[in-house]
Coordinates of C-alpha atoms in Angstrom, one line a residue:
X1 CA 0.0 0.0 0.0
X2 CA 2.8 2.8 0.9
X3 CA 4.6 1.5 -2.0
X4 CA 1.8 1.8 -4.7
X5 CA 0.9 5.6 -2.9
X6 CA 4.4 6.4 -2.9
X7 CA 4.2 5.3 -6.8
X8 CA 1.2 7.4 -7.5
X9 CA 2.9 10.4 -6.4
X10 CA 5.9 10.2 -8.3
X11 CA 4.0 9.7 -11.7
X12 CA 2.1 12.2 -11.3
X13 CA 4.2 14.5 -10.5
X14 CA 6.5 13.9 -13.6
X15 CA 3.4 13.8 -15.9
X16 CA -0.3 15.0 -14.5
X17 CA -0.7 14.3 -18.4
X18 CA 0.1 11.2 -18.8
X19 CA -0.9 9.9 -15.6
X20 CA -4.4 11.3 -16.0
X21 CA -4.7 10.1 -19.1
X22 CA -3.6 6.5 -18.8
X23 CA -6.1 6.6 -15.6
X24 CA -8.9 7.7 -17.8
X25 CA -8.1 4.8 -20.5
X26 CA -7.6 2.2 -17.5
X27 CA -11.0 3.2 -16.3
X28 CA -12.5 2.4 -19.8
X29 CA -11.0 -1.0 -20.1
X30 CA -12.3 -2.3 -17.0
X31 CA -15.3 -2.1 -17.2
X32 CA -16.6 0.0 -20.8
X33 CA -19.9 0.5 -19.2
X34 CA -17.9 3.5 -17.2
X35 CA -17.3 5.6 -20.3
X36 CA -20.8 6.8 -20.0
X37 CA -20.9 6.9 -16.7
X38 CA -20.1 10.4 -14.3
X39 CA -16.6 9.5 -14.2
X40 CA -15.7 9.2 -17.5
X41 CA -18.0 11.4 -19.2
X42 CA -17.0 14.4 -16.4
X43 CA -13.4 13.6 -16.0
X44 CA -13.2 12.4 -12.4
X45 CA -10.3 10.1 -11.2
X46 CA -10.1 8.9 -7.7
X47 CA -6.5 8.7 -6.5
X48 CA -3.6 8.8 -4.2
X49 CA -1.3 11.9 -4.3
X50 CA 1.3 11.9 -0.6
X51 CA -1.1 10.2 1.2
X52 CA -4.0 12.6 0.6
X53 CA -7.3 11.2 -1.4
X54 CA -7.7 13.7 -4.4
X55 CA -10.4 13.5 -7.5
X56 CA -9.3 15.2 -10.5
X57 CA -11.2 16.4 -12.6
X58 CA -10.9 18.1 -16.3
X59 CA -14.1 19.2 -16.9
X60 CA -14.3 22.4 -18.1
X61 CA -18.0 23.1 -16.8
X62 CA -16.7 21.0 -13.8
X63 CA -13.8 23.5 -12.9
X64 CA -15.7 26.8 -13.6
X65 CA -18.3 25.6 -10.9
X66 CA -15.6 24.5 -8.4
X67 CA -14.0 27.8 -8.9
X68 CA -16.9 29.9 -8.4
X69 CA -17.9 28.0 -5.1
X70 CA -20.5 25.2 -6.3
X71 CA -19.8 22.2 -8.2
X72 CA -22.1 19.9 -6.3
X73 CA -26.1 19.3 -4.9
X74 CA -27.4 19.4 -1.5
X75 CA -26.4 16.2 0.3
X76 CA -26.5 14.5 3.9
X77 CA -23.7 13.0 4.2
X78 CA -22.6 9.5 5.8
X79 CA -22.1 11.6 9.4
X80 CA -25.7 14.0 9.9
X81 CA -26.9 16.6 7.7
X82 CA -25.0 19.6 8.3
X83 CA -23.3 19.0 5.2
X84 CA -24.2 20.8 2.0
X85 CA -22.8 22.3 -1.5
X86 CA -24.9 23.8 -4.3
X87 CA -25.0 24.4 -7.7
X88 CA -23.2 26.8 -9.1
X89 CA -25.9 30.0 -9.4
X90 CA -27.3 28.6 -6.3
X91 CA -28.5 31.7 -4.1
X92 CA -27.3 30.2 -1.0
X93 CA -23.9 30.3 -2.1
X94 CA -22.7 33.6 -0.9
X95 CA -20.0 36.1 -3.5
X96 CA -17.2 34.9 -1.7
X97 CA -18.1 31.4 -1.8
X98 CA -18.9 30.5 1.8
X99 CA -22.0 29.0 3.3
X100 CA -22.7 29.3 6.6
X101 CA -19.1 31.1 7.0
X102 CA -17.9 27.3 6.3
X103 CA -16.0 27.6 2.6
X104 CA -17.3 24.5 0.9
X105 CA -13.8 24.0 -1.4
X106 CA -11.0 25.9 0.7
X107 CA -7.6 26.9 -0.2
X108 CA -5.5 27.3 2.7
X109 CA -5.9 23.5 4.0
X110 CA -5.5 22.3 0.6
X111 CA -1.9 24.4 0.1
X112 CA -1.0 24.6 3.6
X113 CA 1.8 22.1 3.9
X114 CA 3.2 23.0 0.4
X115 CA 3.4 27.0 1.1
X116 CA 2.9 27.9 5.0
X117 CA 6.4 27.2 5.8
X118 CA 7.6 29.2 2.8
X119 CA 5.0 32.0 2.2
X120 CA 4.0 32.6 5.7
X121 CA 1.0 35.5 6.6
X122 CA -0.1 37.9 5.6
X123 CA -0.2 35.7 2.9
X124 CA -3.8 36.1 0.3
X125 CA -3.0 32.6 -1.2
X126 CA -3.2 30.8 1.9
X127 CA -6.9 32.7 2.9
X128 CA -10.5 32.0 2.7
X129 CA -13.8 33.2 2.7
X130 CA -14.7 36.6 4.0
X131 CA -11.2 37.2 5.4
X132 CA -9.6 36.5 1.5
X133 CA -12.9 38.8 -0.1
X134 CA -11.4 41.8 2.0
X135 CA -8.3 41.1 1.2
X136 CA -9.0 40.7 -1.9
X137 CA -10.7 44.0 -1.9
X138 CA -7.5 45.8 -0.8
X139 CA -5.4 44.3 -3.1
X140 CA -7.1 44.8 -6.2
X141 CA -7.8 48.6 -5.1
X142 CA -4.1 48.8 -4.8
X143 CA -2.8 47.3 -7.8
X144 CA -5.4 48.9 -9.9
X145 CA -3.7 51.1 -11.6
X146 CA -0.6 48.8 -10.9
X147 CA -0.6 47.4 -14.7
X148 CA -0.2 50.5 -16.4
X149 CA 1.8 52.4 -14.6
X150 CA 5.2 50.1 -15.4
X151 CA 4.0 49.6 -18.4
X152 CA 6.9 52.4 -19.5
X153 CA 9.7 50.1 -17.1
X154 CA 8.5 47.1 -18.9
X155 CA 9.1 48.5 -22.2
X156 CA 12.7 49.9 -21.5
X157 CA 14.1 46.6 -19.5
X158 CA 12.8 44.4 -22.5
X159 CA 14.4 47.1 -25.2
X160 CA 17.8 46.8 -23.4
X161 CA 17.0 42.7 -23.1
X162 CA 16.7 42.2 -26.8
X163 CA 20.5 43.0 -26.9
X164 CA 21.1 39.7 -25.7
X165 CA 19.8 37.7 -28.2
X166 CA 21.9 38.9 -30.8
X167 CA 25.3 37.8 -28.3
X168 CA 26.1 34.7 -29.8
X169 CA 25.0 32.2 -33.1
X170 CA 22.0 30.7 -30.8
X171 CA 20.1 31.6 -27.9
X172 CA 18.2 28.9 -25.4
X173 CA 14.9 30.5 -25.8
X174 CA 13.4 29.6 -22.4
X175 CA 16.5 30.4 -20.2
X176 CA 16.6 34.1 -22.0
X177 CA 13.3 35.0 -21.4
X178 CA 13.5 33.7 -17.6
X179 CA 16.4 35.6 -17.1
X180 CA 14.1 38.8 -18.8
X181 CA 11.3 38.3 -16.5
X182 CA 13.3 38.0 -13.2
X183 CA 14.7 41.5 -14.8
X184 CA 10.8 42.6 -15.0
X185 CA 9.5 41.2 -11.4
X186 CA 12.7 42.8 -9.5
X187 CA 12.0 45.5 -11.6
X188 CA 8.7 46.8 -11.0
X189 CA 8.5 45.4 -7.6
X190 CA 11.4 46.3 -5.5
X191 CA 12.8 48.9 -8.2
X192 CA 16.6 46.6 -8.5
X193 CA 18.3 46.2 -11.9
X194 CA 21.1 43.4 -12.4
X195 CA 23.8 46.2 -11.5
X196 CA 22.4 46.5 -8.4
X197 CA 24.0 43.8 -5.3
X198 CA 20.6 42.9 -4.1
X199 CA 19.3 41.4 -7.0
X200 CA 21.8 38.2 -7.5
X201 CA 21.6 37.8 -3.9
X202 CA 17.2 37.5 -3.9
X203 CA 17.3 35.4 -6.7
X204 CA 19.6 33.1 -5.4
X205 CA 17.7 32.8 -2.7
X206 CA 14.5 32.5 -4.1
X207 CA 16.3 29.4 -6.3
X208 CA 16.6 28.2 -2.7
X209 CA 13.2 28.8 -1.8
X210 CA 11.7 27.0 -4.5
X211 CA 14.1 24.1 -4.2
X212 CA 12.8 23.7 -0.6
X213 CA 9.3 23.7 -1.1
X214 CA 9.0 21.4 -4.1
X215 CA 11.8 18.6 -2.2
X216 CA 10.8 15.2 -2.2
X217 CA 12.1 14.8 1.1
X218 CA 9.5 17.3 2.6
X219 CA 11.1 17.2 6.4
X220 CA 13.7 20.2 7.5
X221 CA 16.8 18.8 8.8
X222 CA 19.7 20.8 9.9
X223 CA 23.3 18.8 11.2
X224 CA 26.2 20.4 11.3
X225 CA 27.5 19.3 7.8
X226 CA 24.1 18.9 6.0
X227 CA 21.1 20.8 5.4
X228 CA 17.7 19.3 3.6
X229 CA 16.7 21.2 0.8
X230 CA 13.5 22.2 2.8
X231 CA 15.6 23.4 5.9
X232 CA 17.4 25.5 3.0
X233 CA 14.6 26.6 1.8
X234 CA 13.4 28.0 5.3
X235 CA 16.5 29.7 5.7
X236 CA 15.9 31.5 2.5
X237 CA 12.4 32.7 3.4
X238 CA 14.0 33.6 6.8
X239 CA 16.7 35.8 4.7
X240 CA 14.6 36.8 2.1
X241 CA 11.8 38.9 4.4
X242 CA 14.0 41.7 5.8
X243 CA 15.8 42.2 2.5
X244 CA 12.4 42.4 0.8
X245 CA 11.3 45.2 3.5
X246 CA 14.4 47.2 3.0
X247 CA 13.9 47.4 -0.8
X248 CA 9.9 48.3 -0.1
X249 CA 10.8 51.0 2.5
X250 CA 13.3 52.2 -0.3
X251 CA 10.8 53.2 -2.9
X252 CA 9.0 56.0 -2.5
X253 CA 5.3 56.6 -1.3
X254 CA 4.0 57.5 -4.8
X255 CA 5.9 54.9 -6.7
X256 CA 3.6 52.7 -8.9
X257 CA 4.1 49.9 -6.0
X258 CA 3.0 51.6 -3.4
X259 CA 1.0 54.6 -4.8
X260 CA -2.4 53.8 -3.3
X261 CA -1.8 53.1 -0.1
X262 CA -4.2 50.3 0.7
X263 CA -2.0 47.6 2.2
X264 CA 0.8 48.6 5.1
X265 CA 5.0 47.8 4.7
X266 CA 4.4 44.5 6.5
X267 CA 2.0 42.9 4.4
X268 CA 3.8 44.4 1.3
X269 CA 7.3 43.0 2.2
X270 CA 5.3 40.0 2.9
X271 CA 3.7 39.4 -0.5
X272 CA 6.6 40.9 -2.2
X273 CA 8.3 37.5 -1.1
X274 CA 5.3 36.0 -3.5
X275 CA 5.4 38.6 -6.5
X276 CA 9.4 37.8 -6.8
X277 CA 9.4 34.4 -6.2
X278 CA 11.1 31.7 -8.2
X279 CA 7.4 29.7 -9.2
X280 CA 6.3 33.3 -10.3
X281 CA 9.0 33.7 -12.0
X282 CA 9.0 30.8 -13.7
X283 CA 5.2 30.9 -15.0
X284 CA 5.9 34.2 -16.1
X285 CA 8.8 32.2 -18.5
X286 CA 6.6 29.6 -19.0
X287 CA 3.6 31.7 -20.6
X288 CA 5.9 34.4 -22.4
X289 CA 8.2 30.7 -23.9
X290 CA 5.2 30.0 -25.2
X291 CA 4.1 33.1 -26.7
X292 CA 7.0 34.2 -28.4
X293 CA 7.1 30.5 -29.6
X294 CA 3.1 31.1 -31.4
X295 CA 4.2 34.6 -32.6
X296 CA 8.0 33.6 -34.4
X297 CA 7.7 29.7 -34.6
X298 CA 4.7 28.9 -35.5
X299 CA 4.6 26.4 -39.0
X300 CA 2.7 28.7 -41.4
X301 CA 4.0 30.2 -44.6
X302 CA 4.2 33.4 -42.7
X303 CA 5.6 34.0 -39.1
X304 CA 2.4 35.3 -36.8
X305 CA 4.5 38.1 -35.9
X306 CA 5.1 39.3 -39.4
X307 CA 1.3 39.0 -39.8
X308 CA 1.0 41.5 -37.3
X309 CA 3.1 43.3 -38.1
X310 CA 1.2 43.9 -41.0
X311 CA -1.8 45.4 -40.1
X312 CA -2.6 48.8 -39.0
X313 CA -2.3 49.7 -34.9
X314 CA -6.0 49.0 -33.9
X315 CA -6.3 45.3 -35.9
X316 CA -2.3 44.9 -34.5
X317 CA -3.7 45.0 -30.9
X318 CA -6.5 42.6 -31.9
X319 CA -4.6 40.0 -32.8
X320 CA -1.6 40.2 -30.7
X321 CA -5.0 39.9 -27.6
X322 CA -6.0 36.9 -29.7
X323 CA -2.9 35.2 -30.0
X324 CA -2.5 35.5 -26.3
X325 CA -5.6 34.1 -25.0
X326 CA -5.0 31.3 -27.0
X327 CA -1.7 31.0 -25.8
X328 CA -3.3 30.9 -22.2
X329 CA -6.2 28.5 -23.0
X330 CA -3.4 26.0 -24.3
X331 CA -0.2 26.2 -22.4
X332 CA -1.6 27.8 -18.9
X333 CA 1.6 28.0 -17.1
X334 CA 0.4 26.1 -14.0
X335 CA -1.2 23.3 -14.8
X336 CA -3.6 23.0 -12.0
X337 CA -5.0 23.9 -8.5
X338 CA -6.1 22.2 -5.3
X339 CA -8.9 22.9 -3.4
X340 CA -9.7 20.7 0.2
X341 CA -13.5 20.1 0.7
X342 CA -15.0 21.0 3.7
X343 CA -18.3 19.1 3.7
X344 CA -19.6 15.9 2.0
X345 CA -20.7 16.5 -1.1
X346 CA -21.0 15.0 -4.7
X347 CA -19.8 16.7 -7.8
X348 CA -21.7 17.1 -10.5
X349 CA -21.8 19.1 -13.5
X350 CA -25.0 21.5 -14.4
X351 CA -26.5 20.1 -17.0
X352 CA -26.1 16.5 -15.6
X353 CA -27.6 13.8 -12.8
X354 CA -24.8 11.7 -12.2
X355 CA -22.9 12.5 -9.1
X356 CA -19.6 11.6 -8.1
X357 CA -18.9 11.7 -4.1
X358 CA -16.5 13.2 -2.3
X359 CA -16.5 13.2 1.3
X360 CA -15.8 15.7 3.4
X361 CA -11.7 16.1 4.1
X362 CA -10.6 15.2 0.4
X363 CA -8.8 17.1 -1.9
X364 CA -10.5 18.1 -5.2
X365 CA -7.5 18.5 -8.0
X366 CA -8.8 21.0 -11.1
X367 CA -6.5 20.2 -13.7
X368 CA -7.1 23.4 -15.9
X369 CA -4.6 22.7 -19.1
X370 CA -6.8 19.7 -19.5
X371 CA -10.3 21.5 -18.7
X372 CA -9.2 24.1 -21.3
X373 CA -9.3 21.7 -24.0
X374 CA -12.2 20.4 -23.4
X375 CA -14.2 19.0 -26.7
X376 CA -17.8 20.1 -24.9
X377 CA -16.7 23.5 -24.9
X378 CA -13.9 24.6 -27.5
X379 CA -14.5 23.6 -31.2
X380 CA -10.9 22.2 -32.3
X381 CA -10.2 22.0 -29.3
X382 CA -6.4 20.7 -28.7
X383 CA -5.7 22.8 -31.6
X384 CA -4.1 26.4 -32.1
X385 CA -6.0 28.8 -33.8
X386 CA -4.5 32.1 -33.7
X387 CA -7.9 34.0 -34.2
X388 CA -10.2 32.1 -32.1
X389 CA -10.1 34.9 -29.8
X390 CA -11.5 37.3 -32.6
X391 CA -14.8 36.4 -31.8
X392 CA -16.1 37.7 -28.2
X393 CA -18.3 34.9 -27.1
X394 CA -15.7 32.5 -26.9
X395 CA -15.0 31.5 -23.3
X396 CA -11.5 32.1 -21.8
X397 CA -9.5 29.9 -20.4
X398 CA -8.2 29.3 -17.3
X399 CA -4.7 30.2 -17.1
X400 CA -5.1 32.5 -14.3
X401 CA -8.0 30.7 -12.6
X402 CA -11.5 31.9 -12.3
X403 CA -14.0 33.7 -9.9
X404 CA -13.4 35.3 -6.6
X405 CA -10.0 33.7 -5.7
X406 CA -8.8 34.2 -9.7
X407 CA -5.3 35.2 -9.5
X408 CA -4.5 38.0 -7.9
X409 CA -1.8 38.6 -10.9
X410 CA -3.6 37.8 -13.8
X411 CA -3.8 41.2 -15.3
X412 CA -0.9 42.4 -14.6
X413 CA 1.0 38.8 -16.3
X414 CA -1.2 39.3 -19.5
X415 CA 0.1 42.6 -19.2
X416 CA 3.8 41.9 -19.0
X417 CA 3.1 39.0 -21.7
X418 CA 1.5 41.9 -24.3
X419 CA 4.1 44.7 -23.6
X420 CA 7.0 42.4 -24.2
X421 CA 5.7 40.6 -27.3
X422 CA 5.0 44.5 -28.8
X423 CA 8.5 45.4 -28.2
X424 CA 9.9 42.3 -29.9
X425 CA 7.0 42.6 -32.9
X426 CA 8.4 46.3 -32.9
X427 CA 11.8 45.6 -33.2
X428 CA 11.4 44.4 -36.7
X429 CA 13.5 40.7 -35.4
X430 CA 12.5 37.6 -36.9
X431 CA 13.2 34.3 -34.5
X432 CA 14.6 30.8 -36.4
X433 CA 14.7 27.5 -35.0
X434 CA 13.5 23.8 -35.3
X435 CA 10.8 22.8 -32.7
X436 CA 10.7 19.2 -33.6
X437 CA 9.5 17.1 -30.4
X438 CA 5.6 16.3 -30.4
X439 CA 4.9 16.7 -26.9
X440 CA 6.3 20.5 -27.1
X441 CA 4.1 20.7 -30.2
X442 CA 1.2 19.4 -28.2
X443 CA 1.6 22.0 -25.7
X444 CA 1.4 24.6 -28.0
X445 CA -1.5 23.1 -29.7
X446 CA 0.8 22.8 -33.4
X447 CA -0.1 19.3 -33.4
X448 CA -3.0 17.1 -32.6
X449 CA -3.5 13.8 -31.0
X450 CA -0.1 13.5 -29.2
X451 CA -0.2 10.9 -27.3
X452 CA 0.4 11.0 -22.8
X453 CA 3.7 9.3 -23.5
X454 CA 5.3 12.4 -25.5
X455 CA 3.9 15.4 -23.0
X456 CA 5.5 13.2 -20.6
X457 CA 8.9 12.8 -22.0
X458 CA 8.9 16.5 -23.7
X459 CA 7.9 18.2 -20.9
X460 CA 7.9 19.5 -17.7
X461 CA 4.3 20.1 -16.2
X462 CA 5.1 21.3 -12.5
X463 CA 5.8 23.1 -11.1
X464 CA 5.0 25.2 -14.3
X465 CA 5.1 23.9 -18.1
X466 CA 7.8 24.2 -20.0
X467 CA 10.1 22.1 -22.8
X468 CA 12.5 19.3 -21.4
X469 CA 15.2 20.6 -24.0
X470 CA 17.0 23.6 -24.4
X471 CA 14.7 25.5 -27.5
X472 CA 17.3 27.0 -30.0
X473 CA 17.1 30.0 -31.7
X474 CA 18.8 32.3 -34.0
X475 CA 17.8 35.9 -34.5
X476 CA 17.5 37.4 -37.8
X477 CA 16.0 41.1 -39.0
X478 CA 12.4 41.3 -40.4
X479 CA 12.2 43.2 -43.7
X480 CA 8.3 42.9 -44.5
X481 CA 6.8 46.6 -44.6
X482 CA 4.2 47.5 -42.3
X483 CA 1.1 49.3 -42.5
X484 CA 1.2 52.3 -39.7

């Protein structure tokens, strides 16, 4: 038994793809009755992830409901009837999805052993119901002009980054644009360039950080000769929090950061140890890898970028928004969320009668990069289709979640991903290389039907997506005219 859970976590935590996947056909050949049965036909897999019982689901319809609070019916459970969930639209689900001040599918249980230790409070990721709507509030009142307002930083650091792609015969696409966005984050945030000493030393730690929390060997040890990576990690965090807070009380009052005055220096510093962290850092990468990979790779006659290029300013910003919510809807940096239910309750979605249980104390795993290619709601769906996006009743995906606890980021990422992609478009460069391995393809949505076995072997899903091997390119000069 400890041996086949220890196995269960181990697969899927080098493919949630593939092991979902190969659950999914497992489940048909059994017993083929289940393919139209709640299970199959809603994506929901039983299993064993580090002891915990999690259902995963990739329903699309499924998620959305989850994420805005219902999912399920009205059920007594096994233990009385105290315990309830309700459709999503159900009016005794409250706004911030409580009810009864009891948050039916809670965050901070779900993520507590994974973050606590590393992202301690105030921390908004690790909050529910009426304490994270406030905070919530706060936060989006003082970020609100956030987006904008470094819009100009944005612009200069990636102008002076495109520099280096033009240092040597190739460059490893993914590792240059990581290296960009830790620029960016440091950047807007905490107002440090790579000349400055601070900056080497907070990524570093941060490295550490991340290092730490995502160990296999989740205990903190610490012998005179030997530290586990978690205990490292710890000491990083520990590091990390006054530096933060020197580099907030730095900036001044009427910088973009700090302009609005709704949250206080402690609980800045505090989430400034989130905005700069290594696993933001890297889905940043992963989203703009994949971007810039749909605007200069793409296989068609001519480059996207060039076809943007193209066009006059108002149809540019059109289809660059396009390109990027498809980007999003197919190769969503982070490939799924957790969310611990509180009460005993069976899934189900809307339009159907089939239930699944889950009793109270489980974990409920949305795997979105699967949700958003679902075939009920996206016509071609595993497929990338640069103007999808053209039309507005398409639904998004969910790349940066959805409802009340949607990421607290989201805009201000999309933003990031938009301003750099102009600046490259602008620059008049043309991108060259050979992306040749189906499971990359797959994430990008370039080729259909890959199987499990190549998203397994050609990528890495968490903590955020992004190609096994290196992606080379060269860098070459754009002469197409464009329309102005």
């Amino acid at each position: 038994m400890v041996f086949s859970t220890l196995n269960q976590s181990l697969a899927f935590h080098a493919s949630p793809e593939s092991f979902i996947s190969t659950r999914l056909q497992n489940l048909a050949a059994t017993d083929p009755a289940l393919v139209s049965s709640a299970a199959a036909r809603h994506k929901i897999i039983q299993t064993s992830i580090l002891n915990r019982k999690v259902h995963i689901t990739s329903s699309y319809r499924l998620c959305e409901s989850v994420l805005l609070g219902g999912g399920g019916i009205a059920l007594d459970g096994p233990g009385g009837s105290d315990a309830a969930v309700f459709l999503k639209g159900d009016s005794k689900i409250s706004s911030d999805g409580t009810q009864d001040d009891v948050e039916t599918f809670a965050v901070c249980p779900a993520y507590h052993q994974l973050m606590a230790d590393f992202f301690p409070p105030p921390n908004i990721l690790l909050e529910d119901g009426r304490l994270h709507a406030t905070s919530k509030e706060r936060w989006k009142q003082q970020l609100s002009t956030f987006p904008a307002d470094v819009t100009p930083l944005i612009q200069a650091i990636t102008q002076a980054h495109l520099s280096t792609f033009r240092q040597g015969p190739s460059i490893d696409l993914y590792e240059n644009l990581k290296d960009l966005c830790w620029k960016i984050l440091l950047g807007i945030f905490l107002d440090l360039g790579p000349e400055d000493e601070a900056y080497s030393t907070i990524e570093g730690a941060q490295e550490s950080l991340l290092r730490g929390q995502f160990s296999l060997f989740p205990v903190a040890v610490n012998m005179p000769f030997w530290q586990s990576p978690r205990a490292k990690g710890i000491r990083a965090r520990q590091d990390l929090l006054p530096m933060l807070r020197a580099q907030v009380e730095k900036q001044k009052p009427s910088c973009p950061l700090l302009r609005q005055q709704k949250i206080g220096t402690d609980e800045m510093s505090s989430h400034c140890l989130l905005f700069t962290s290594s696993i933001a850092n890297k889905a940043l990468a992963s989203l703009l890898t994949a971007t810039i990979m749909n605007l200069f790779l793409f296989p068609s006659p001519t480059p996207l970028a060039t076809i943007v290029r193209s066009h006059p300013p108002e149809m540019q910003g059109l289809l660059l928004e396009s390109i990027l919510l498809e980007t999003e809807r197919l190769s969503p940096p982070v490939v799924g969320v957790m969310r611990r239910v509180q009460k005993y309750i069976q899934l189900s979605v809307p339009e159907s009668e089939e239930r699944h249980p889950v009793p109270a104390g489980s974990d409920v795993w949305l795997y979105l990069a699967g949700a958003n290619r679902d075939r009920a709601v996206f016509s071609d769906a595993e497929k990338f289709v640069f103007d999808r996006f053209m039309a507005s009743e398409i639904p998004r995906g969910f790349a940066f979640g959805f409802g009340y606890k949607s990421c607290l980021g989201g805009e201000l990422v999309h933003q990031i991903i938009s301003v750099v992609a102009k600046v490259m478009i602008d620059a008049d460069i043309t991108l060259h290389g050979n992306v040749s391995d189906h499971g990359v393809k797959g994430w990008l949505g370039w080729e259909t039907g890959v199987p499990p076995s190549a998203f397994a072997s050609d990528l890495k899903q968490l903590p955020c997506q992004r190609p096994r091997k290196p992606v080379l390119v060269y860098v070459g000069s754009d002469q197409t005219g464009r329309k102005d």
